[in-house]
């Protein structure tokens, strides 16, 4: 039993015990609810009357318990009738669609168009007050809610394969509905039922409070509160008891409903909010590191995800260096850890992911070397968008849909440079022109959805280069685009490198064809590790790792005569093989492969993780 | 934008017509004769002559299409007929009471938004933390306590024990502005309590969702300050669904003010409705139900337009 299930059982048990009292009311040794005792009116709690006596000297405790009966009869009664009617309407509408849908579902939605209490009052005007009317009025109110829920759930289950299979076997629709669809829509129905009961109790007490619900002298919580209101100055306790009973019951029902939802759709554990949202205490200035790296040196960088079962390593001892003006391609299949490495370098890892080891040394524009792996969010902020910027894969999701392109671009400038608004506007237009957006004076007023995919990525790039960064990390910037647009964006990035010759670029991609066009060096990643490094020319000419060779052979544009695919899949995080991680998929694998791992530097300065590179490449 | 608004207004007008027709049909198609029901008291059968006279007075003897057209024609002129009880014209009474109810709802909504949105944002930013647990538990409690209990308890504490305000009532703003606002505050805050809980939950869910979006990561990648990310990128976008909920809730509130106006003796439209229902005064009930439904439709129209202002993508969709 999960925690949510235990919690639900506990609360249900509490509810059952409480419900037992009003159900057993006729056999409990309770005092009469109507016996009037004028001398004892407004008396407080006593041995004889545990909760005191009301304005006519009647026993409050027995009126509370008997009042619960009225509430429960109305609430459960209307919830039940509405559930039956609503379920039938929803099933019919959702299963048969067409005219049945209009008649059964859409027509009930008119009821939702009216405020609920108002509708109840309209029914009461026509039929007069009383418990029967209450049940009827609330049933009418609740039917559309059930219809909606059941209708939506039926649509979902109706589309499932096993229902389609039964249909094709010629099973009678009624049989399918009763046997297959109904059990599947039971959970949302149960949630709706507990919500309706709570809402029914509230409405019943509200209407009784107005004197339009339960008719006196029958006891009801709403009526008791109504009477207590007239005697507030004499005996405030008379207000307390029915209010407690009412609010407590509704709260209990709401808690049960919440737990029920948790059991049905388990939520992922929340972690106390995103870490970057919390202000850090302590050092405001990052500690400089004594190192002579010209731009970026990633050493032994490992990223891990923390789960309920402990931490699982995602990338392991990744390392590479980048010189100013150099472009390095970070290549690998999806899930190889290339994007994670890029995000780790900018401190933008998702919440559950942490850098567990290693360093990322970076020389900023003032010449100070910092370890990016150790910076806090507040220390990182002045660097981001200024010294280091990032271009993301999906520009349409990465741009804020409700702000104009020009404003989003102006934001990154204004954040790092104190300039007057007019000057920023000129810069914005300039930047948009530089990245090739036509008519920048007008287009800067456009919203992201008004731009084409290629233009959105251009705008994204404009934001990244707005403050002439020293390091640009482009995370699959062309993957979501058409091939012709891809080529344009690559040309744009190439042109930007010419304009800013000191800018180093990490180009993350799984597409080897674009690597040749843009990169100087390549780091190939596999299963969270770097398996080979070298210059573009060398890697394409003579790969020194079977994985690189296989990647090259799987690219249509490569010179290989036959297109090959790599058998098998990337091993899952936490289930990495010993030694060489590629060995299980490698056609050259030998026994020795299981015992070694780590990069070795070859005589020509290249690096490979393959122990058998001399024989196999 | 103008075309979008024109389209929404057109839809709203059609809805108003549909609601009016529905109310007309409900009244004329339910079993039982309104005139008879009105005159019946307890189990004694009403005097047939009196019923006939009343039917004549209510125009129930004419063909139904003629009644329907007269009904629409009168509505078009904002003529809601006369009360059966005292023969007074209903229109002016509505015009007098409606602004008071609206004032109450608007004040409650403003208070609720001022409490619910910041608290919801805070809860989302500290999801799972202590602040989140406290606000979420308070919201559950606020949602479980009916308004009339809160209102009555507020009277007990603030009026009876502390003596800060009087137990209820109404003074026109022009007569005594300070007293007017003092009297407005307690009922408005009572409504706002439950409403702010709804808004808080909605804001929390919405902010949590937006925090996961890619463009928030982009804003961080740009080095935008934390406060600016929260307000400009997260809350601004997260508010779009919250505004929708607020609009819908305000519609529902017009119904719930029935209880609040009763508790605080606020002479709005709902108190009028309760009296009309008690007396089974059909023309009055119809007039009030119609006017509230019209406001409901109008509120939805406002929500749609605000939605378009908040999210530029909406205009394109229509």
Short mmCIF file of N, CA and C in Angstrom, two decimals, chain B residues 62-116:
data_model
loop_
_atom_site.label_atom_id
_atom_site.label_comp_id
_atom_site.label_asym_id
_atom_site.label_seq_id
_atom_site.Cartn_x
_atom_site.Cartn_y
_atom_site.Cartn_z
N UNK B 62 -53.38 34.73 -23.31
CA UNK B 62 -53.07 34.96 -24.71
C UNK B 62 -52.26 33.78 -25.27
N UNK B 63 -52.20 33.61 -26.62
CA UNK B 63 -51.40 32.53 -27.21
C UNK B 63 -49.93 32.66 -26.77
N UNK B 64 -49.25 31.50 -26.69
CA UNK B 64 -47.92 31.51 -26.09
C UNK B 64 -46.92 32.32 -26.92
N UNK B 65 -47.03 32.27 -28.29
CA UNK B 65 -46.06 33.03 -29.09
C UNK B 65 -46.22 34.53 -28.85
N UNK B 66 -47.50 34.93 -28.63
CA UNK B 66 -47.76 36.35 -28.39
C UNK B 66 -47.13 36.76 -27.05
N UNK B 67 -47.30 35.87 -26.06
CA UNK B 67 -46.69 36.14 -24.75
C UNK B 67 -45.17 36.26 -24.87
N UNK B 68 -44.60 35.33 -25.69
CA UNK B 68 -43.14 35.31 -25.86
C UNK B 68 -42.65 36.61 -26.49
N UNK B 69 -43.37 37.05 -27.55
CA UNK B 69 -42.94 38.26 -28.24
C UNK B 69 -43.06 39.48 -27.31
N UNK B 70 -44.19 39.53 -26.57
CA UNK B 70 -44.36 40.64 -25.62
C UNK B 70 -43.22 40.65 -24.61
N UNK B 71 -42.89 39.42 -24.15
CA UNK B 71 -41.83 39.24 -23.16
C UNK B 71 -40.50 39.80 -23.68
N UNK B 72 -40.16 39.42 -24.94
CA UNK B 72 -38.90 39.90 -25.53
C UNK B 72 -38.95 41.41 -25.75
N UNK B 73 -40.10 41.90 -26.25
CA UNK B 73 -40.25 43.32 -26.55
C UNK B 73 -40.04 44.15 -25.28
N UNK B 74 -40.65 43.68 -24.19
CA UNK B 74 -40.50 44.39 -22.92
C UNK B 74 -39.05 44.37 -22.45
N UNK B 75 -38.41 43.21 -22.61
CA UNK B 75 -37.01 43.09 -22.20
C UNK B 75 -36.14 44.08 -22.95
N UNK B 76 -36.44 44.20 -24.24
CA UNK B 76 -35.67 45.10 -25.10
C UNK B 76 -35.75 46.54 -24.57
N UNK B 77 -36.87 46.84 -23.95
CA UNK B 77 -37.04 48.18 -23.38
C UNK B 77 -36.68 48.21 -21.91
N UNK B 78 -36.03 47.13 -21.45
CA UNK B 78 -35.63 47.00 -20.04
C UNK B 78 -36.84 47.12 -19.13
N UNK B 79 -37.99 46.64 -19.63
CA UNK B 79 -39.20 46.66 -18.82
C UNK B 79 -39.39 45.28 -18.23
N UNK B 80 -39.21 45.16 -16.92
CA UNK B 80 -39.27 43.85 -16.27
C UNK B 80 -40.65 43.59 -15.65
N UNK B 81 -41.64 44.43 -15.97
CA UNK B 81 -42.98 44.21 -15.45
C UNK B 81 -43.15 44.74 -14.04
N UNK B 82 -44.26 44.36 -13.43
CA UNK B 82 -44.54 44.86 -12.08
C UNK B 82 -44.64 43.71 -11.11
N UNK B 83 -44.35 44.01 -9.86
CA UNK B 83 -44.41 43.02 -8.80
C UNK B 83 -45.84 42.59 -8.57
N UNK B 84 -46.04 41.31 -8.27
CA UNK B 84 -47.38 40.83 -7.99
C UNK B 84 -47.82 41.26 -6.61
N UNK B 85 -46.83 41.46 -5.70
CA UNK B 85 -47.18 41.73 -4.32
C UNK B 85 -47.73 43.14 -4.14
N UNK B 86 -46.98 44.13 -4.68
CA UNK B 86 -47.41 45.50 -4.43
C UNK B 86 -47.61 46.30 -5.71
N UNK B 87 -47.49 45.64 -6.87
CA UNK B 87 -47.71 46.34 -8.11
C UNK B 87 -46.63 47.35 -8.48
N UNK B 88 -45.55 47.36 -7.72
CA UNK B 88 -44.48 48.30 -7.99
C UNK B 88 -43.71 47.83 -9.23
N UNK B 89 -43.17 48.79 -9.98
CA UNK B 89 -42.40 48.47 -11.16
C UNK B 89 -41.07 47.84 -10.73
N UNK B 90 -40.68 46.72 -11.40
CA UNK B 90 -39.49 45.98 -10.96
C UNK B 90 -38.20 46.64 -11.45
N UNK B 91 -38.23 47.18 -12.66
CA UNK B 91 -37.04 47.78 -13.26
C UNK B 91 -36.30 48.75 -12.35
N UNK B 92 -36.98 49.79 -11.86
CA UNK B 92 -36.28 50.78 -11.02
C UNK B 92 -35.67 50.16 -9.77
N UNK B 93 -36.38 49.17 -9.17
CA UNK B 93 -35.86 48.51 -7.98
C UNK B 93 -34.54 47.78 -8.31
N UNK B 94 -34.54 47.12 -9.47
CA UNK B 94 -33.32 46.43 -9.91
C UNK B 94 -32.20 47.44 -10.09
N UNK B 95 -32.51 48.54 -10.77
CA UNK B 95 -31.51 49.56 -11.07
C UNK B 95 -30.92 50.12 -9.78
N UNK B 96 -31.74 50.16 -8.73
CA UNK B 96 -31.27 50.71 -7.46
C UNK B 96 -30.35 49.72 -6.74
N UNK B 97 -30.75 48.42 -6.78
CA UNK B 97 -30.05 47.42 -5.98
C UNK B 97 -28.85 46.80 -6.68
N UNK B 98 -28.92 46.69 -8.00
CA UNK B 98 -27.86 46.01 -8.73
C UNK B 98 -26.47 46.61 -8.47
N UNK B 99 -26.31 47.95 -8.55
CA UNK B 99 -24.96 48.51 -8.34
C UNK B 99 -24.39 48.14 -6.98
N UNK B 100 -25.25 48.02 -5.96
CA UNK B 100 -24.75 47.68 -4.62
C UNK B 100 -24.13 46.28 -4.62
N UNK B 101 -24.83 45.33 -5.27
CA UNK B 101 -24.30 43.97 -5.34
C UNK B 101 -23.01 43.94 -6.14
N UNK B 102 -23.01 44.65 -7.26
CA UNK B 102 -21.81 44.67 -8.10
C UNK B 102 -20.63 45.25 -7.33
N UNK B 103 -20.90 46.29 -6.57
CA UNK B 103 -19.84 46.93 -5.78
C UNK B 103 -19.22 45.91 -4.82
N UNK B 104 -20.10 45.14 -4.18
CA UNK B 104 -19.66 44.12 -3.25
C UNK B 104 -18.77 43.09 -3.94
N UNK B 105 -19.21 42.65 -5.11
CA UNK B 105 -18.47 41.62 -5.84
C UNK B 105 -17.12 42.14 -6.31
N UNK B 106 -17.13 43.37 -6.86
CA UNK B 106 -15.88 43.93 -7.36
C UNK B 106 -14.89 44.11 -6.21
N UNK B 107 -15.39 44.65 -5.08
CA UNK B 107 -14.50 44.85 -3.93
C UNK B 107 -13.94 43.52 -3.47
N UNK B 108 -14.80 42.49 -3.38
CA UNK B 108 -14.35 41.18 -2.93
C UNK B 108 -13.31 40.61 -3.89
N UNK B 109 -13.54 40.78 -5.19
CA UNK B 109 -12.61 40.23 -6.18
C UNK B 109 -11.26 40.89 -6.08
N UNK B 110 -11.26 42.22 -5.89
CA UNK B 110 -9.98 42.93 -5.79
C UNK B 110 -9.21 42.43 -4.55
N UNK B 111 -9.92 42.36 -3.42
CA UNK B 111 -9.26 41.89 -2.21
C UNK B 111 -8.73 40.47 -2.40
N UNK B 112 -9.58 39.62 -3.00
CA UNK B 112 -9.18 38.22 -3.19
C UNK B 112 -7.97 38.10 -4.09
N UNK B 113 -7.94 38.91 -5.17
CA UNK B 113 -6.81 38.85 -6.10
C UNK B 113 -5.54 39.32 -5.41
N UNK B 114 -5.68 40.38 -4.58
CA UNK B 114 -4.51 40.92 -3.89
C UNK B 114 -3.92 39.91 -2.91
N UNK B 115 -4.79 39.06 -2.34
CA UNK B 115 -4.29 38.04 -1.41
C UNK B 115 -3.90 36.76 -2.15
N UNK B 116 -4.80 36.29 -3.01
CA UNK B 116 -4.63 34.97 -3.62
C UNK B 116 -3.47 34.87 -4.58
#
